[in-house]
Amino acid sequence: NAGVMQNPRHLVRRRGQEARLRCSPMKGHSHVYWYRQLPEEGLKFMVYLQKENIIDESGMPKERFSAEFPKEGPSILRIQQVVRGDSAAYFCASSPMMGEQFFGPGTRLTVL
Amino acid sequence: KQEVTQIPAALSVPEGENLVLNCSFTDSAIYNLQWFRQDPGKGLTSLLLIQSSQREQTSGRLNASLDKSSGRSTLYIAASQPGDSATYLCAVPSGGYQKVTFGTGTKLQVIP
């Protein structure tokens, strides 16, 4: 049973471009969470999704950021028109209902 | 709103010492509590998960305790080794499901 997979592991974008981060949860997990870790800061919750539903997006910036978890395929965190302040490590986690969260290796986004 | 604090923020000990990391949380209505390890530039490694009905969990040289009523957890590391050097994070779900709030972290350095 493969763990949570994230790709790409490293992503470089220029200001104004779009960034797409992918997360494949562990097999059998229907809950996905995205977290952001800014340089020298702690991990902050962004969004919680179940299949085809956003349950809680209270931690996600209102503009430029969106997330989805379609019926088929990975969860996608999309950042439009990236700015330097978006440079961070983005972690995805998955869990079965009310279970332990398992984290992916993260995607490190660098905005030039 | 759940707030999670970890003390100390940084700790440097000689190899072989036993040590205790502390975590406190403000909302005691939790389902579980997780301790993670994060190496520089890396992802999260889950160390221990304590369910709300448990008081402690052990894995090798690690022992985590949970006191829900007082909003505290401790991570005990026995016979510390240089390989234990990392940042240790306490994480608590809240909000009726598993939206996780992370602590501020304790950066541990074990000196050979």
PDB file of C-alpha atoms in Angstrom, chain A residues 5 7-8 28 34 57 86 88:
ATOM      1  CA  MET A   5       2.037  10.729  -3.007  1.00  0.00           C
ATOM      2  CA  ASN A   7       3.963  15.664  -7.250  1.00  0.00           C
ATOM      3  CA  PRO A   8       5.899  17.432  -8.251  1.00  0.00           C
ATOM      4  CA  GLY A  28      -8.967   3.547   0.909  1.00  0.00           C
ATOM      5  CA  TRP A  34      -3.768  20.487   2.473  1.00  0.00           C
ATOM      6  CA  GLU A  57     -11.602  25.895   3.236  1.00  0.00           C
ATOM      7  CA  ASP A  86       3.405  31.839  -2.133  1.00  0.00           C
ATOM      8  CA  ALA A  88       6.425  27.505   0.709  1.00  0.00           C
TER       9      ALA A  88
END
